[in-house]
CSV table of C-alpha atoms and ligand atoms in Angstrom, one decimal:
chain,number,residue,atom,x,y,z
V,1,UNK,CA,14.4,11.1,27.2
V,2,UNK,CA,13.3,7.8,27.6
V,3,UNK,CA,14.8,5.4,24.7
V,4,UNK,CA,12.2,2.4,24.3
V,5,UNK,CA,13.4,-1.0,22.6
V,6,UNK,CA,11.5,-3.4,20.8
V,7,UNK,CA,7.8,-1.1,20.1
V,8,UNK,CA,5.4,-1.5,18.1
V,9,UNK,CA,4.5,1.4,15.5
V,10,UNK,CA,0.9,0.1,15.3
V,11,UNK,CA,-0.1,3.9,16.9
V,12,UNK,CA,2.7,5.8,15.0
V,13,UNK,CA,1.8,5.4,11.4
V,14,UNK,CA,-1.9,6.1,10.1
V,15,UNK,CA,-1.7,3.1,7.6
V,16,UNK,CA,-2.1,1.0,11.2
V,17,UNK,CA,0.4,-1.0,10.1
V,18,UNK,CA,1.9,-3.3,13.2
V,19,UNK,CA,5.9,-3.3,12.8
V,20,UNK,CA,8.2,-3.0,15.6
V,21,UNK,CA,11.3,-0.4,15.9
V,22,UNK,CA,14.7,-2.1,17.7
V,23,UNK,CA,14.7,1.2,19.6
V,24,UNK,CA,12.2,4.3,20.0
V,25,UNK,CA,12.3,8.0,21.5
V,26,UNK,CA,9.7,10.6,21.8
V,27,UNK,CA,11.5,14.0,21.8
V,28,UNK,CA,9.9,17.7,23.4
V,29,UNK,CA,12.4,20.0,23.2
V,30,UNK,CA,14.9,21.4,20.8
V,31,UNK,CA,17.7,20.9,23.6
V,32,UNK,CA,16.6,17.0,23.4
V,33,UNK,CA,16.8,16.7,19.7
V,34,UNK,CA,20.2,18.3,19.7
V,35,UNK,CA,21.4,15.9,22.7
V,36,UNK,CA,20.3,13.3,20.5
V,37,UNK,CA,22.1,14.5,17.6
V,38,UNK,CA,25.7,14.7,19.5
V,39,UNK,CA,25.6,12.4,22.1
V,40,UNK,CA,23.9,9.6,20.8
V,41,UNK,CA,26.0,10.2,16.7
V,42,UNK,CA,22.8,10.0,15.0
V,43,UNK,CA,24.2,10.7,12.1
V,44,UNK,CA,25.8,7.2,11.9
V,45,UNK,CA,22.8,5.5,12.9
V,46,UNK,CA,19.7,4.0,11.1
V,47,UNK,CA,16.7,6.6,12.1
V,48,UNK,CA,13.4,7.5,10.9
V,49,UNK,CA,12.0,10.7,12.1
V,50,UNK,CA,8.3,10.9,12.5
V,51,UNK,CA,5.6,13.5,13.0
V,52,UNK,CA,1.9,12.2,12.7
V,53,UNK,CA,3.1,9.0,11.0
V,54,UNK,CA,0.3,10.1,8.1
V,55,UNK,CA,2.9,9.9,4.9
V,56,UNK,CA,4.8,6.6,5.4
V,57,UNK,CA,4.2,2.9,4.7
V,58,UNK,CA,6.1,0.7,6.8
V,59,UNK,CA,7.0,-2.5,5.1
V,60,UNK,CA,9.1,-4.1,7.5
V,61,UNK,CA,10.3,-4.0,11.8
V,62,UNK,CA,12.7,-0.9,11.3
V,63,UNK,CA,15.9,-2.5,12.9
V,64,UNK,CA,16.8,1.4,14.2
V,65,UNK,CA,15.6,4.0,16.3
V,66,UNK,CA,12.7,5.5,15.3
V,67,UNK,CA,12.6,9.5,16.7
V,68,UNK,CA,8.8,10.8,17.5
V,69,UNK,CA,8.7,14.8,17.5
V,70,UNK,CA,6.2,15.7,20.0
V,71,UNK,CA,7.6,19.7,20.2
V,72,UNK,CA,4.3,21.8,21.1
V,73,UNK,CA,3.2,25.3,20.4
V,74,UNK,CA,2.4,27.8,18.7
V,75,UNK,CA,2.8,31.9,18.6
V,76,UNK,CA,2.2,35.1,16.9
V,77,UNK,CA,5.6,36.1,16.9
V,78,UNK,CA,5.5,39.3,14.7
V,79,UNK,CA,2.6,41.9,13.1
V,80,UNK,CA,2.3,44.6,10.8
V,81,UNK,CA,-0.3,46.5,9.1
V,82,UNK,CA,-1.1,43.5,6.6
V,83,UNK,CA,0.2,40.2,8.2
V,84,UNK,CA,0.6,38.2,11.0
V,85,UNK,CA,3.9,35.7,11.7
V,86,UNK,CA,2.6,32.5,13.4
V,87,UNK,CA,5.7,30.1,14.5
V,88,UNK,CA,4.9,26.9,15.5
V,89,UNK,CA,6.3,24.1,16.9
V,90,UNK,CA,6.9,20.7,14.6
V,91,UNK,CA,4.9,18.2,16.3
V,92,UNK,CA,1.7,20.6,16.3
V,93,UNK,CA,-1.2,18.6,14.5
V,94,UNK,CA,-1.3,20.6,11.4
V,95,UNK,CA,-5.2,20.8,11.3
V,96,UNK,CA,-4.8,22.7,15.1
V,97,UNK,CA,-2.5,25.1,13.7
V,98,UNK,CA,-5.0,25.6,10.6
V,99,UNK,CA,-7.6,26.1,13.2
V,100,UNK,CA,-5.7,28.5,15.4
V,101,UNK,CA,-5.4,30.5,12.1
V,102,UNK,CA,-8.6,30.3,11.0
V,103,UNK,CA,-10.2,31.1,14.5
V,104,UNK,CA,-7.7,34.5,14.6
V,105,UNK,CA,-9.1,35.5,10.9
V,106,UNK,CA,-5.8,35.0,9.3
V,107,UNK,CA,-5.6,33.6,5.9
V,108,UNK,CA,-3.4,31.4,3.9
V,109,UNK,CA,-3.8,28.0,5.4
V,110,UNK,CA,-7.6,27.9,5.3
V,111,UNK,CA,-7.7,25.5,2.1
V,112,UNK,CA,-5.3,23.2,4.0
V,113,UNK,CA,-7.9,22.1,6.6
V,114,UNK,CA,-7.8,18.4,8.2
V,115,UNK,CA,-4.6,17.4,5.9
V,116,UNK,CA,-3.2,14.8,8.4
V,117,UNK,CA,0.2,14.9,9.8
V,118,UNK,CA,2.1,17.5,11.5
V,119,UNK,CA,3.4,21.0,11.4
V,120,UNK,CA,7.0,19.6,11.0
V,121,UNK,CA,6.0,17.5,8.3
V,122,UNK,CA,4.1,20.1,6.1
V,123,UNK,CA,7.5,21.7,4.9
V,124,UNK,CA,9.3,18.4,3.9
V,125,UNK,CA,6.7,17.7,0.9
V,126,UNK,CA,5.0,21.3,0.7
V,127,UNK,CA,1.4,19.9,1.4
V,128,UNK,CA,-0.9,21.0,-0.6
V,129,UNK,CA,-4.9,21.3,-1.7
V,130,UNK,CA,-7.4,23.1,-3.2
V,131,UNK,CA,-5.4,25.5,-5.1
V,132,UNK,CA,-3.1,26.1,-2.3
V,133,UNK,CA,0.6,25.0,-1.1
V,134,UNK,CA,2.1,25.8,2.2
V,135,UNK,CA,5.0,27.6,0.1
V,136,UNK,CA,2.2,30.2,-0.7
V,137,UNK,CA,2.3,31.2,3.4
V,138,UNK,CA,5.8,30.0,4.0
V,139,UNK,CA,8.2,32.5,6.0
V,140,UNK,CA,11.2,30.5,7.3
V,141,UNK,CA,11.8,27.1,9.1
V,142,UNK,CA,14.5,26.0,11.8
V,143,UNK,CA,16.2,22.6,11.8
V,144,UNK,CA,19.1,21.1,13.4
V,145,UNK,CA,21.8,19.5,11.3
V,146,UNK,CA,21.9,16.2,12.3
V,147,UNK,CA,26.0,15.8,12.3
V,148,UNK,CA,26.3,18.8,14.1
V,149,UNK,CA,23.4,19.9,16.3
V,150,UNK,CA,23.5,23.3,15.3
V,151,UNK,CA,20.0,24.9,14.7
V,152,UNK,CA,20.0,26.5,11.1
V,153,UNK,CA,17.4,28.7,9.6
V,154,UNK,CA,16.0,27.9,6.0
V,155,UNK,CA,14.0,30.4,4.2
V,156,UNK,CA,11.6,30.1,1.5
V,157,UNK,CA,13.9,29.7,-1.5
V,158,UNK,CA,16.1,28.0,0.4
V,159,UNK,CA,13.7,25.2,0.9
V,160,UNK,CA,13.0,24.7,-3.0
V,161,UNK,CA,9.6,23.8,-2.8
V,162,UNK,CA,8.1,22.2,-5.7
V,163,UNK,CA,5.0,19.8,-6.2
V,164,UNK,CA,5.4,17.6,-3.0
V,165,UNK,CA,9.1,18.2,-3.1
V,166,UNK,CA,11.5,20.2,-1.4
V,167,UNK,CA,15.2,20.5,-0.6
V,168,UNK,CA,14.6,17.8,2.5
V,169,UNK,CA,13.9,15.0,-0.1
V,170,UNK,CA,16.9,15.6,-2.0
V,171,UNK,CA,20.4,17.2,-0.8
V,172,UNK,CA,19.5,17.3,2.6
V,173,UNK,CA,17.6,14.3,2.6
V,174,UNK,CA,18.3,12.5,6.4
V,175,UNK,CA,20.5,15.5,7.0
V,176,UNK,CA,18.4,17.8,9.0
V,177,UNK,CA,15.6,17.5,11.7
V,178,UNK,CA,12.5,20.1,11.2
V,179,UNK,CA,12.0,22.0,14.9
V,180,UNK,CA,9.7,25.1,13.8
V,181,UNK,CA,8.0,26.3,11.3
V,182,UNK,CA,7.2,30.6,11.0
V,183,UNK,CA,4.1,31.5,8.6
V,184,UNK,CA,3.5,34.6,7.0
V,185,UNK,CA,-0.5,35.0,6.7
V,186,UNK,CA,-2.6,38.0,6.0
V,187,UNK,CA,-5.1,40.0,8.0
V,188,UNK,CA,-6.9,40.9,4.9
V,189,UNK,CA,-8.9,37.8,3.8
V,190,UNK,CA,-8.4,36.9,0.2
V,191,UNK,CA,-10.1,33.5,0.4
V,192,UNK,CA,-8.8,31.1,-2.6
V,193,UNK,CA,-11.7,29.8,-4.0
V,194,UNK,CA,-10.7,28.3,-7.4
V,195,UNK,CA,-11.5,25.0,-7.0
V,196,UNK,CA,-14.5,24.1,-8.5
V,197,UNK,CA,-15.9,21.7,-5.5
V,198,UNK,CA,-14.9,24.7,-2.9
V,199,UNK,CA,-17.2,27.2,-5.3
V,200,UNK,CA,-20.1,24.0,-5.5
V,201,UNK,CA,-20.2,23.9,-1.5
V,202,UNK,CA,-20.2,27.8,-0.9
V,203,UNK,CA,-22.9,28.2,-3.7
V,204,UNK,CA,-25.3,25.1,-1.8
V,205,UNK,CA,-25.1,27.3,1.1
V,206,UNK,CA,-26.3,30.6,-0.3
V,207,UNK,CA,-22.5,32.2,0.7
V,208,UNK,CA,-21.3,34.4,-1.8
V,209,UNK,CA,-18.6,36.5,-0.1
V,210,UNK,CA,-16.9,33.8,2.0
V,211,UNK,CA,-15.0,34.1,5.4
V,212,UNK,CA,-12.1,32.1,6.1
V,213,UNK,CA,-14.3,30.2,8.2
V,214,UNK,CA,-16.3,29.1,5.7
V,215,UNK,CA,-13.8,28.1,3.3
V,216,UNK,CA,-12.3,25.9,6.1
V,217,UNK,CA,-15.4,24.4,6.7
V,218,UNK,CA,-16.0,23.9,3.0
V,219,UNK,CA,-12.8,22.3,2.8
V,220,UNK,CA,-13.6,20.1,5.7
V,221,UNK,CA,-16.8,19.1,4.4
V,222,UNK,CA,-14.9,17.7,0.4
V,223,UNK,CA,-12.4,16.7,2.3
V,224,UNK,CA,-15.1,14.3,4.8
V,225,UNK,CA,-17.3,13.7,1.9
V,226,UNK,CA,-14.7,11.5,0.0
V,227,UNK,CA,-11.7,11.0,2.3
V,228,UNK,CA,-11.3,8.1,4.7
V,229,UNK,CA,-10.9,9.2,8.4
V,230,UNK,CA,-7.2,7.4,9.3
V,231,UNK,CA,-8.9,6.7,12.7
V,232,UNK,CA,-11.5,4.6,10.9
V,233,UNK,CA,-9.6,3.0,8.3
V,234,UNK,CA,-6.3,2.9,8.2
V,235,UNK,CA,-4.9,5.0,5.1
V,236,UNK,CA,-1.7,7.7,4.0
V,237,UNK,CA,-4.0,10.0,1.9
V,238,UNK,CA,-3.0,10.0,-1.5
V,239,UNK,CA,-0.5,7.1,-2.5
V,240,UNK,CA,1.0,8.4,-5.6
V,241,UNK,CA,1.9,11.9,-7.1
V,242,UNK,CA,-0.5,13.0,-10.4
V,243,UNK,CA,2.2,12.6,-12.8
V,244,UNK,CA,3.4,15.2,-15.3
V,245,UNK,CA,3.4,14.3,-19.4
V,246,UNK,CA,4.1,16.1,-22.2
V,247,UNK,CA,1.8,17.9,-23.7
V,248,UNK,CA,1.8,15.9,-27.2
V,249,UNK,CA,1.7,12.7,-25.0
V,250,UNK,CA,-1.8,14.1,-23.4
V,251,UNK,CA,-3.1,15.1,-27.1
V,252,UNK,CA,-2.7,11.6,-28.5
V,253,UNK,CA,-3.9,10.0,-25.4
V,254,UNK,CA,-7.0,12.3,-25.3
V,255,UNK,CA,-7.6,10.9,-29.2
V,256,UNK,CA,-8.4,7.4,-27.4
V,257,UNK,CA,-9.6,8.9,-24.1
V,258,UNK,CA,-11.3,12.1,-24.6
V,259,UNK,CA,-12.7,12.3,-21.1
V,260,UNK,CA,-9.2,12.2,-19.5
V,261,UNK,CA,-8.7,15.0,-17.2
V,262,UNK,CA,-5.7,17.2,-17.5
V,263,UNK,CA,-4.2,20.6,-15.9
V,264,UNK,CA,-1.4,22.5,-17.6
V,265,UNK,CA,1.9,22.9,-15.9
V,266,UNK,CA,4.2,25.8,-17.7
V,267,UNK,CA,3.3,25.5,-21.3
V,268,UNK,CA,4.5,22.1,-22.0
V,269,UNK,CA,3.8,19.7,-19.5
V,270,UNK,CA,0.1,18.5,-18.0
V,271,UNK,CA,-0.8,17.1,-15.0
V,272,UNK,CA,-3.1,14.2,-15.0
V,273,UNK,CA,-5.2,13.1,-12.2
V,274,UNK,CA,-3.7,9.4,-10.7
V,275,UNK,CA,-7.0,9.1,-9.2
V,276,UNK,CA,-8.3,9.2,-12.7
V,277,UNK,CA,-6.0,6.8,-14.3
V,278,UNK,CA,-6.0,4.5,-11.5
V,279,UNK,CA,-10.0,4.2,-11.8
V,280,UNK,CA,-10.0,3.6,-15.4
V,281,UNK,CA,-7.5,0.8,-15.0
V,282,UNK,CA,-11.0,-0.9,-12.7
V,283,UNK,CA,-8.9,-0.3,-9.1
V,284,UNK,CA,-11.4,2.0,-7.9
V,285,UNK,CA,-13.4,0.5,-4.7
V,286,UNK,CA,-11.7,-3.0,-5.5
V,287,UNK,CA,-10.6,-5.0,-2.2
V,288,UNK,CA,-7.6,-7.1,-2.6
V,289,UNK,CA,-7.3,-9.2,1.0
V,290,UNK,CA,-6.7,-6.9,3.6
V,291,UNK,CA,-6.3,-4.0,1.3
V,292,UNK,CA,-7.6,-1.8,-1.5
V,293,UNK,CA,-8.2,1.5,-3.3
V,294,UNK,CA,-10.8,3.6,-1.9
V,295,UNK,CA,-14.5,3.9,-3.2
V,296,UNK,CA,-14.7,7.6,-3.1
V,297,UNK,CA,-11.0,8.3,-4.0
V,298,UNK,CA,-9.2,5.9,-6.1
V,299,UNK,CA,-5.8,7.4,-5.0
V,300,UNK,CA,-5.8,6.4,-1.7
V,301,UNK,CA,-5.0,3.1,-0.6
V,302,UNK,CA,-6.5,1.6,2.6
V,303,UNK,CA,-6.0,-1.1,5.1
V,304,UNK,CA,-9.0,-3.0,5.8
V,305,UNK,CA,-8.0,-4.4,8.9
V,306,UNK,CA,-4.5,-6.6,9.4
V,307,UNK,CA,-3.0,-5.4,6.0
V,308,UNK,CA,0.8,-5.6,6.1
V,309,UNK,CA,2.9,-3.2,4.7
V,310,UNK,CA,4.2,-5.5,2.0
V,311,UNK,CA,0.4,-6.4,1.2
V,312,UNK,CA,-0.4,-2.6,0.2
V,313,UNK,CA,3.3,-2.3,-1.3
V,314,UNK,CA,2.2,-5.2,-3.6
V,315,UNK,CA,-0.8,-3.2,-4.3
V,316,UNK,CA,0.9,-0.3,-5.1
V,317,UNK,CA,2.9,-2.2,-7.4
V,318,UNK,CA,0.1,-4.1,-8.9
V,319,UNK,CA,-1.9,-0.7,-9.5
V,320,UNK,CA,1.6,1.1,-10.8
V,321,UNK,CA,1.8,-1.9,-13.8
V,322,UNK,CA,-1.6,-1.4,-14.7
V,323,UNK,CA,-1.6,2.3,-15.2
V,324,UNK,CA,1.8,1.9,-17.0
V,325,UNK,CA,0.1,-0.9,-19.6
V,326,UNK,CA,-3.0,1.2,-19.9
V,327,UNK,CA,-1.7,4.4,-20.6
V,328,UNK,CA,2.3,4.1,-21.0
V,329,UNK,CA,2.7,6.6,-18.2
V,330,UNK,CA,4.5,6.0,-14.9
V,331,UNK,CA,2.9,6.8,-11.4
V,332,UNK,CA,5.3,7.4,-8.8
V,333,UNK,CA,4.5,7.0,-5.0
V,334,UNK,CA,3.9,10.2,-2.7
V,335,UNK,CA,4.2,8.1,0.2
V,336,UNK,CA,7.5,7.6,1.8
V,337,UNK,CA,7.9,3.4,1.7
V,338,UNK,CA,10.4,2.3,4.7
G,401,EPU,N1,-10.4,11.3,-10.3
G,401,EPU,C1,-10.8,10.4,-10.6
G,401,EPU,N2,-11.6,9.3,-9.6
G,401,EPU,C2,-11.4,9.2,-8.3
G,401,EPU,C3,-10.3,10.2,-7.9
G,401,EPU,C4,-10.2,11.5,-8.9
G,401,EPU,O1,-11.4,10.3,-11.6
G,401,EPU,O2,-10.9,8.0,-7.7
G,401,EPU,C5,-10.0,12.5,-11.1
G,401,EPU,C6,-11.4,13.6,-11.0
G,401,EPU,O3,-10.9,14.0,-12.7
G,401,EPU,C7,-11.0,14.3,-10.0
G,401,EPU,C8,-9.7,14.8,-10.3
G,401,EPU,O4,-9.1,13.6,-10.5
G,401,EPU,O5,-11.7,16.1,-10.5
G,401,EPU,C9,-8.6,15.5,-8.9
G,401,EPU,O6,-9.4,14.8,-8.0
G,401,EPU,P1,-9.3,15.6,-6.5
G,401,EPU,O7,-10.2,16.5,-6.8
G,401,EPU,O8,-9.5,14.3,-5.3
G,401,EPU,O9,-7.6,15.8,-6.3
G,401,EPU,P2,-6.2,14.4,-6.4
G,401,EPU,O10,-5.8,15.2,-7.9
G,401,EPU,O11,-6.9,13.4,-6.4
G,401,EPU,C10,-5.0,16.1,-4.9
G,401,EPU,C11,-4.0,15.8,-3.8
G,401,EPU,C12,-4.7,16.1,-2.4
G,401,EPU,C13,-5.8,16.9,-2.2
G,401,EPU,C14,-6.7,17.1,-3.6
G,401,EPU,C15,-7.6,18.2,-3.5
G,401,EPU,C16,-1.7,14.9,-4.9
G,401,EPU,C17,-1.0,13.5,-4.9
G,401,EPU,N3,-3.1,14.9,-4.2
G,401,EPU,O12,-5.6,14.7,-5.4
G,401,EPU,O13,-4.1,15.6,-1.6
G,401,EPU,O14,-6.8,16.8,-0.9
G,401,EPU,O15,-5.7,17.2,-4.9
G,401,EPU,O16,-6.9,19.3,-3.9
G,401,EPU,O17,-1.6,15.6,-5.4
G,401,EPU,C18,-2.3,14.3,-0.3
G,401,EPU,O18,-1.4,14.5,-0.6
G,401,EPU,O19,-2.2,13.4,0.5
G,401,EPU,C19,-3.9,14.6,-0.8
G,401,EPU,C20,-5.3,14.0,-0.4
């Protein structure tokens, strides 16, 4: 394990922001993580733990230690008549884990194809797309407690998953490093095609009884058609979360904006697509200096070249202010601002 000084983080964040880390270390094993926690007294240090770097906006040089999780490996560890349990180490790219499951015809994560990032980051914000979240197939995870270096297990209930939420963004923030995640996948494929866009792709291809692979390929096609590839155009996926507003406020807005989309959350709240709100405010496809809101999906902010993190942050603030002014709705970043 080598600790480097003054390293550029540009290759380690999908926005492609060029800031420096005072210290940088890559860890490859659970033992190395434990050594860092105990010998290097990590709990007392300013630290940033990264996987794929796909959900962060770096706004300035990081005056502390950046730890890149590089633990690899995926295995089927248990099986019964209906399920297979697959354990994946935190540094595995998320999509490679999905492909592993799809290739074995195991169902549960196919709708989450092509989401950037690593396995270890997925539970942090209960990643989700096209009607599915990881909490639906998550069994348990293993994490190192930073203060003690001990390996601790968390069950699904203990992670307190919500919409882009988990216990690791709240009471356990900065207290644990996730090292491995186990998923319970189904051998009896029941594809979730509730999302309209998936149905459209399958219909176009004339597929009536889709396999797990068909659904995965449909999701890949949808994502590639409207989400920019971070390797080509720096971005962090959805920049904001979709806000939930009270039903009464939604009804009132609907009188003024009859086309406003909304999805019920329980009986009292409505989730409104932030992408729609941002588009209505005129930001979609708009370029501001080196940054802007993407032309095919307004919720995605992009780096057209040499944008600084602060430039993107300023754009986010301007978008937030105009959505507030036009709709009286506060949108919150999904991306972590560092
Ligand atoms: N919309 C617009 N204009 C836009 C974008 C969206 O009007 O520019 C409206 C449309 O009404 C559309 C609706 O928003 O029907 C929903 O759009 P979309 O299906 O693209 O989904 P989203 O709500 O914008 C969420 C996730 C995505 C995930 C998709 C698909 C959040 C914050 N984002 O986006 O996740 O891929 O659903 O399920 O929940 C990510 O988290 O990085 C991410 C990409």
